[in-house]
PDB file of C-alpha atoms in Angstrom:
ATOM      1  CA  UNK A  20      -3.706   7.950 -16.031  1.00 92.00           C
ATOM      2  CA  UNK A  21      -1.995   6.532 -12.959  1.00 96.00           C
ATOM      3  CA  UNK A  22      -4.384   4.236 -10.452  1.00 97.00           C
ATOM      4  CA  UNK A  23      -2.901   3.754  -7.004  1.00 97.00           C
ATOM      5  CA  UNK A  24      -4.756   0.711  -5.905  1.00 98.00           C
ATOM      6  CA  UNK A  25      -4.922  -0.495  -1.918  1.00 98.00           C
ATOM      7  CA  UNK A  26      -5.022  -4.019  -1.586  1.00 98.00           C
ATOM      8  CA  UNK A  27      -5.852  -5.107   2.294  1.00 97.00           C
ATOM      9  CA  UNK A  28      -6.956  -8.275   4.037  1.00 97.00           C
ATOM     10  CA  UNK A  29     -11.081  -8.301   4.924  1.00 96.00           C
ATOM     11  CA  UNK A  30     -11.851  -7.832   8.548  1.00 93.00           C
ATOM     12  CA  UNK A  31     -12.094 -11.541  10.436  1.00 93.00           C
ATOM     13  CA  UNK A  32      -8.921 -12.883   8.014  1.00 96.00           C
ATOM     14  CA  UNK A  33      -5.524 -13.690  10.569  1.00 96.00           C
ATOM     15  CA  UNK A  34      -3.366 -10.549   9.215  1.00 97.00           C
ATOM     16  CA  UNK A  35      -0.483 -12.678  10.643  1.00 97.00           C
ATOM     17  CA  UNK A  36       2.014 -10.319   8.958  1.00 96.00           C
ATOM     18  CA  UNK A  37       0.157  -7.318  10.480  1.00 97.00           C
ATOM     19  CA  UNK A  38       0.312  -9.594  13.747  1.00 97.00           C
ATOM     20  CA  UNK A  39       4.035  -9.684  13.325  1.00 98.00           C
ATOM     21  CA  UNK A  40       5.064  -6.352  12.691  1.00 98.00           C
ATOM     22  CA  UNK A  41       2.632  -5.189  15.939  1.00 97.00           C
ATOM     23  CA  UNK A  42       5.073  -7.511  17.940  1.00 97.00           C
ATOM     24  CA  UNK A  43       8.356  -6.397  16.399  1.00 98.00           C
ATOM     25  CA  UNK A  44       7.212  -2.839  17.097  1.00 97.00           C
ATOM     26  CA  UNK A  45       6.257  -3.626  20.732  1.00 97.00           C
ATOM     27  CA  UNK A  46      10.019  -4.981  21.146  1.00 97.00           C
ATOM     28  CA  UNK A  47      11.704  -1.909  20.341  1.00 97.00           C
ATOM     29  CA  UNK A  48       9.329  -0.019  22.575  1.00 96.00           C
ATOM     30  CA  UNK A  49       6.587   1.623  20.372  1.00 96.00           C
ATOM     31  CA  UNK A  50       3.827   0.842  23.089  1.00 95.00           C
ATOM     32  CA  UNK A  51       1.957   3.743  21.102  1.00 95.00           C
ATOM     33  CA  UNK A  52       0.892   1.043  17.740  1.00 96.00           C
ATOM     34  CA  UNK A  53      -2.209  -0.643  19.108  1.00 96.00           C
ATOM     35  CA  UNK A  54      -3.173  -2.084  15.686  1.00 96.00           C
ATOM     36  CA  UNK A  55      -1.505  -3.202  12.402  1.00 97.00           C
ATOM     37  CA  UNK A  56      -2.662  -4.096   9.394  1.00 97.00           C
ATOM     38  CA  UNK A  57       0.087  -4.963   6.470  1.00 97.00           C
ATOM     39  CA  UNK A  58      -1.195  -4.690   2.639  1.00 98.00           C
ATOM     40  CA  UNK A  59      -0.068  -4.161  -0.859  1.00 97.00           C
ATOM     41  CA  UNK A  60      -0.125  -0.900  -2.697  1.00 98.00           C
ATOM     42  CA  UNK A  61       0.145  -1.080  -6.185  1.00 98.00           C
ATOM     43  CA  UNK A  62       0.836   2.030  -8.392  1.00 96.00           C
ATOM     44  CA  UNK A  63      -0.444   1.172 -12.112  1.00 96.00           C
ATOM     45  CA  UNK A  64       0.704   3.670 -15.038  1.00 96.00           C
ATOM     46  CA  UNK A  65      -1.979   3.214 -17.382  1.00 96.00           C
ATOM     47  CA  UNK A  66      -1.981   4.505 -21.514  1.00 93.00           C
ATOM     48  CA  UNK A  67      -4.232   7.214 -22.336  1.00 90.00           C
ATOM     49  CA  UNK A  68      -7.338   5.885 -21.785  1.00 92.00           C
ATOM     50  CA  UNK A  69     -10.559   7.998 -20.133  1.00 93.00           C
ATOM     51  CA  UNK A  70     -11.353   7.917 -16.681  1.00 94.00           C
ATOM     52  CA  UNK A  71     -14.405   5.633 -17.094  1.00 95.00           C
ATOM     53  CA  UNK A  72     -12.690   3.326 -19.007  1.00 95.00           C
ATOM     54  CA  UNK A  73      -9.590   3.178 -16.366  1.00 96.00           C
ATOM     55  CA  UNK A  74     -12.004   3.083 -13.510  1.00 97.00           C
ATOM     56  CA  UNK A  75     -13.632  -0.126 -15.595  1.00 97.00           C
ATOM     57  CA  UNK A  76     -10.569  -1.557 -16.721  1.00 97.00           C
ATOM     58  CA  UNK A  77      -8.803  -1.256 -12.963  1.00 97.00           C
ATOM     59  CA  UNK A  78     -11.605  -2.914 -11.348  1.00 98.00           C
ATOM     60  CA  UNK A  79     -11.165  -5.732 -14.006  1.00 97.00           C
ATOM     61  CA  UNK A  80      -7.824  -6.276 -13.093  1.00 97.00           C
ATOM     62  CA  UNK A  81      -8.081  -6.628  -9.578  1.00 98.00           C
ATOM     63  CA  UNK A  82     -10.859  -8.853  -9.586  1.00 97.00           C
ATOM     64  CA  UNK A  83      -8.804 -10.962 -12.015  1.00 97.00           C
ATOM     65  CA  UNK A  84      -5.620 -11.309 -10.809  1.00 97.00           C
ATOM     66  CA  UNK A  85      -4.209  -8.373  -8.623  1.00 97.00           C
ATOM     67  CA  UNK A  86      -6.641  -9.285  -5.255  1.00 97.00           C
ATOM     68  CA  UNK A  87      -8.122 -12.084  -3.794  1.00 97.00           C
ATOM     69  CA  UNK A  88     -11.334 -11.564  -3.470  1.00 97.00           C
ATOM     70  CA  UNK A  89     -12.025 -14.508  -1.020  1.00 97.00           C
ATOM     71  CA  UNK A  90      -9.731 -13.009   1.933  1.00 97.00           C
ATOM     72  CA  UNK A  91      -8.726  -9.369   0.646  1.00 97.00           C
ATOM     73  CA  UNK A  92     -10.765  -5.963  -0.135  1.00 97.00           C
ATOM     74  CA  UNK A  93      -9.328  -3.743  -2.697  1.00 98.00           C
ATOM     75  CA  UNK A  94      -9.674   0.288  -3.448  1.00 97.00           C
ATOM     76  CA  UNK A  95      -8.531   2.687  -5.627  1.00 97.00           C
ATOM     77  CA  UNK A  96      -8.198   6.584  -7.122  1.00 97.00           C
ATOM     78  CA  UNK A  97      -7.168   7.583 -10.115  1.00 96.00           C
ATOM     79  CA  UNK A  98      -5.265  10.406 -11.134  1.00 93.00           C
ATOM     80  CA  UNK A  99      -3.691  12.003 -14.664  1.00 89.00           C
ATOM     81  CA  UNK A 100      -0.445  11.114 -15.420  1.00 74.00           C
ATOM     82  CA  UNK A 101       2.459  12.745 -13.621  1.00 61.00           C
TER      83      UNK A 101
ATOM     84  CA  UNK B  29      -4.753   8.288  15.374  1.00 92.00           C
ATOM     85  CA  UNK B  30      -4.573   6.202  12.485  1.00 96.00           C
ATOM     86  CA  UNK B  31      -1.598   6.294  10.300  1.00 97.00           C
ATOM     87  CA  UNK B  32      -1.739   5.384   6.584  1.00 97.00           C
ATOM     88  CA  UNK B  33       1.911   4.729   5.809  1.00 98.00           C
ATOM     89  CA  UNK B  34       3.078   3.669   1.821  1.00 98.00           C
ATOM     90  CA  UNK B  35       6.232   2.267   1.261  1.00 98.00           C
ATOM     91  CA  UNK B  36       7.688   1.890  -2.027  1.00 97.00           C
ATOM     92  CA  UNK B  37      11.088   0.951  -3.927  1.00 97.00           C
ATOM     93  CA  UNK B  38      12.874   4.175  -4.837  1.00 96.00           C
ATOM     94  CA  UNK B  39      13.135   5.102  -8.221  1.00 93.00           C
ATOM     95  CA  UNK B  40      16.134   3.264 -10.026  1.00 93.00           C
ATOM     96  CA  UNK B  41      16.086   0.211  -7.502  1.00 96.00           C
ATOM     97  CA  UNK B  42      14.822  -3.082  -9.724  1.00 96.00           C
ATOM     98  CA  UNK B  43      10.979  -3.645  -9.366  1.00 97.00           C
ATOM     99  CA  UNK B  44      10.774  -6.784  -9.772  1.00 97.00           C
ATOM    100  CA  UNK B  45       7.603  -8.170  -7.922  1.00 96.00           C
ATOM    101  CA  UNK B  46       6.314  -5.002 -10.212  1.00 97.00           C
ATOM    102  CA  UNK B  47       7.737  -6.684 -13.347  1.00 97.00           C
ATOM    103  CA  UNK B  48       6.119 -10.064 -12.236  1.00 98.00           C
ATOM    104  CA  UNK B  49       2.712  -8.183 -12.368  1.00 98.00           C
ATOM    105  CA  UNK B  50       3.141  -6.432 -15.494  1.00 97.00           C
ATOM    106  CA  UNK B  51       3.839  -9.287 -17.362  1.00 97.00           C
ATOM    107  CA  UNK B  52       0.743 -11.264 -16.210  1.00 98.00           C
ATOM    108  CA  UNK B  53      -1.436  -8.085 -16.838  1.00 97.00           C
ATOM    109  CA  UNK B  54      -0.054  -8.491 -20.502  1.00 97.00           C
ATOM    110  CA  UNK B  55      -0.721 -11.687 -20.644  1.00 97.00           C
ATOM    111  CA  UNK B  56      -4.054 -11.165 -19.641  1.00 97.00           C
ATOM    112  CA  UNK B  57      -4.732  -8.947 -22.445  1.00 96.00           C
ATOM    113  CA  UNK B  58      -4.194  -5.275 -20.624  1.00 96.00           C
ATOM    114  CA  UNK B  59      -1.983  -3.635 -22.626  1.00 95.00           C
ATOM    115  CA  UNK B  60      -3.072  -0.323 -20.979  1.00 95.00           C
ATOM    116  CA  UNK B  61      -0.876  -1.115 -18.311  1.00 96.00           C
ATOM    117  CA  UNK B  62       2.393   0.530 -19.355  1.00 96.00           C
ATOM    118  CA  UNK B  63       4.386  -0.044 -15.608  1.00 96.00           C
ATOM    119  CA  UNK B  64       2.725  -1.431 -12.421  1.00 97.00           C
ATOM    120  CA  UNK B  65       5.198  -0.673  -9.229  1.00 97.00           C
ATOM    121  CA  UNK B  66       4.317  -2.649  -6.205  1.00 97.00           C
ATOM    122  CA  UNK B  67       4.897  -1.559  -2.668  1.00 98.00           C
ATOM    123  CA  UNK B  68       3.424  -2.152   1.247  1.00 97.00           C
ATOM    124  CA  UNK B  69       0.700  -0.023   2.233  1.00 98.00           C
ATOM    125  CA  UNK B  70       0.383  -0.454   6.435  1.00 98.00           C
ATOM    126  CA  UNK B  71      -2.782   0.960   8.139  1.00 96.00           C
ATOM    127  CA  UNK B  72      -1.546   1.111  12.200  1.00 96.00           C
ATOM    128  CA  UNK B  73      -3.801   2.035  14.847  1.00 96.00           C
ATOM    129  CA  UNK B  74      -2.207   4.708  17.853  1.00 96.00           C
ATOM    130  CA  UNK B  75      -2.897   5.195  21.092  1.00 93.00           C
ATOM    131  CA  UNK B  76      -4.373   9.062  22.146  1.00 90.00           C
ATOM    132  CA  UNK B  77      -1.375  10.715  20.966  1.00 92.00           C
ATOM    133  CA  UNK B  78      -1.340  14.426  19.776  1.00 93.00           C
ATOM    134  CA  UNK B  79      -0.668  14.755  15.934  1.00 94.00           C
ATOM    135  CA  UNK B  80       2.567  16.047  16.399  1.00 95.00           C
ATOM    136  CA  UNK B  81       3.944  13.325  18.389  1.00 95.00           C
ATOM    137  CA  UNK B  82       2.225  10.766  16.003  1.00 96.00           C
ATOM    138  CA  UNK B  83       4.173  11.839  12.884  1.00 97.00           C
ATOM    139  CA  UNK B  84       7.826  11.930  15.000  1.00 97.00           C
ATOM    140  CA  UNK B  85       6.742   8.582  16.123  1.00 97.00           C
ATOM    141  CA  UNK B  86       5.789   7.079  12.743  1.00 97.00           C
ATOM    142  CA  UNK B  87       8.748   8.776  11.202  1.00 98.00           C
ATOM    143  CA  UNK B  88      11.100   6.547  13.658  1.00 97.00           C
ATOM    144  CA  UNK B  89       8.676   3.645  13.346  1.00 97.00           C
ATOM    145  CA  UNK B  90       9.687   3.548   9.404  1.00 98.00           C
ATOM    146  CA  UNK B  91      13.177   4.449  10.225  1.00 97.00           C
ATOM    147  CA  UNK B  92      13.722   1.777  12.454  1.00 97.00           C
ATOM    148  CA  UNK B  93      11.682  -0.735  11.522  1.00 97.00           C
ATOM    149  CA  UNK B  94       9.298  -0.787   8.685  1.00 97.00           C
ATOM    150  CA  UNK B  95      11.053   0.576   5.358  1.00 97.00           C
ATOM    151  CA  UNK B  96      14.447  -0.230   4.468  1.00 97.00           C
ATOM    152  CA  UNK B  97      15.209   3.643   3.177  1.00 97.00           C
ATOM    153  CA  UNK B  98      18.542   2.016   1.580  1.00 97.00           C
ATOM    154  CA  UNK B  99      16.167   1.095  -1.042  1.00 97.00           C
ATOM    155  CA  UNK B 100      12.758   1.901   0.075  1.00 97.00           C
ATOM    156  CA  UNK B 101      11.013   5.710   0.482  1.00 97.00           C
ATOM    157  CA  UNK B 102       8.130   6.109   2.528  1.00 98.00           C
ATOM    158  CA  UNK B 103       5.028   8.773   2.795  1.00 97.00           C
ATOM    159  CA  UNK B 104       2.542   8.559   5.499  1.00 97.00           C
ATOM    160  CA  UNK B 105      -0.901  10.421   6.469  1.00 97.00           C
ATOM    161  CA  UNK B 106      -2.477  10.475   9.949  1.00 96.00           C
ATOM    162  CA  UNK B 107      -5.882  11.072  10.530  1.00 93.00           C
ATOM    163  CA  UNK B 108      -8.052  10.492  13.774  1.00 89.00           C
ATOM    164  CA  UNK B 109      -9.291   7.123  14.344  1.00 74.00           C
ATOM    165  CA  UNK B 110     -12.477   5.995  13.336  1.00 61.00           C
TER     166      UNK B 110
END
C-alpha cells in the first residue's frame, strides 16, 4: 500500500515560505503566480496491510508526529503498491 | 488556474529528511512503514491564463526556480481555480 500524504499550512497561518517563493517568482518575471502556498508531500510505502487499516494507521501517524495539527491541515489517498 | 506541483528527490539521490522520518515512525511503534520519501508539494494560484500556456509556464517556473532537476523531478496538475 503506498499513502501519498499532503501536508499544508491552515488558512490564516503566515506561509512565509509560500510568501517567499511568490516574491522570487515575481523577480524573474512570472507576473502570472498570484498565490503560493509551500507544503510537504510525503510518500509512505506501507507493508501489506488492508486499506482500512492503512487509512487508520496513516491518520495515526500524522496526527502523531508527521503534521502539526495546531498550524497545518493534512490529506491523503492511498493506493496498492507499485 | 491552480497548479498542484510535487517535487521530489529522484530515485538514487540520498533521502535523508525521509530517513529522519522513518526512523521516528519506528520508534513510534509503526513498523508498517517500510520507506517514507519526503518531498515539497506547492499549491500556486494563476492569473486567467489558458491551460496551455499554464503548463509551459509552470514547466519554466520549476525549471528555473522551484526544483533543482540535478537532483529533484517534478509532476504537476492544473485545474481551474476554485
Amino acid at each position: 500500500m503506498l499513502a501519498q500524504i499532503h501536508i499544508i499550512l491552515k488558512n490564516g497561518v503566515l506561509d512565509s515560505q509560500g510568501k517567499a517563493v511568490h516574491h522570487a517568482l515575481t523577480d524573474l518575471g512570472f507576473n502570472e503566480a498570484l498565490d503560493v502556498r509551500v507544503g510537504r508531500y510525503i510518500e509512505l510505502k506501507l507493508s501489506d496491510i488492508t486499506e482500512v487499516e492503512a487509512e487508520a494507521l496513516v491518520t495515526d501517524m500524522c496526527e502523531k508526529l508527521l503534521a502539526n495539527t495546531v498550524i497545518e491541515s493534512y490529506r491523503f489517498s492511498l493506493a496498492p503498491n507499485q
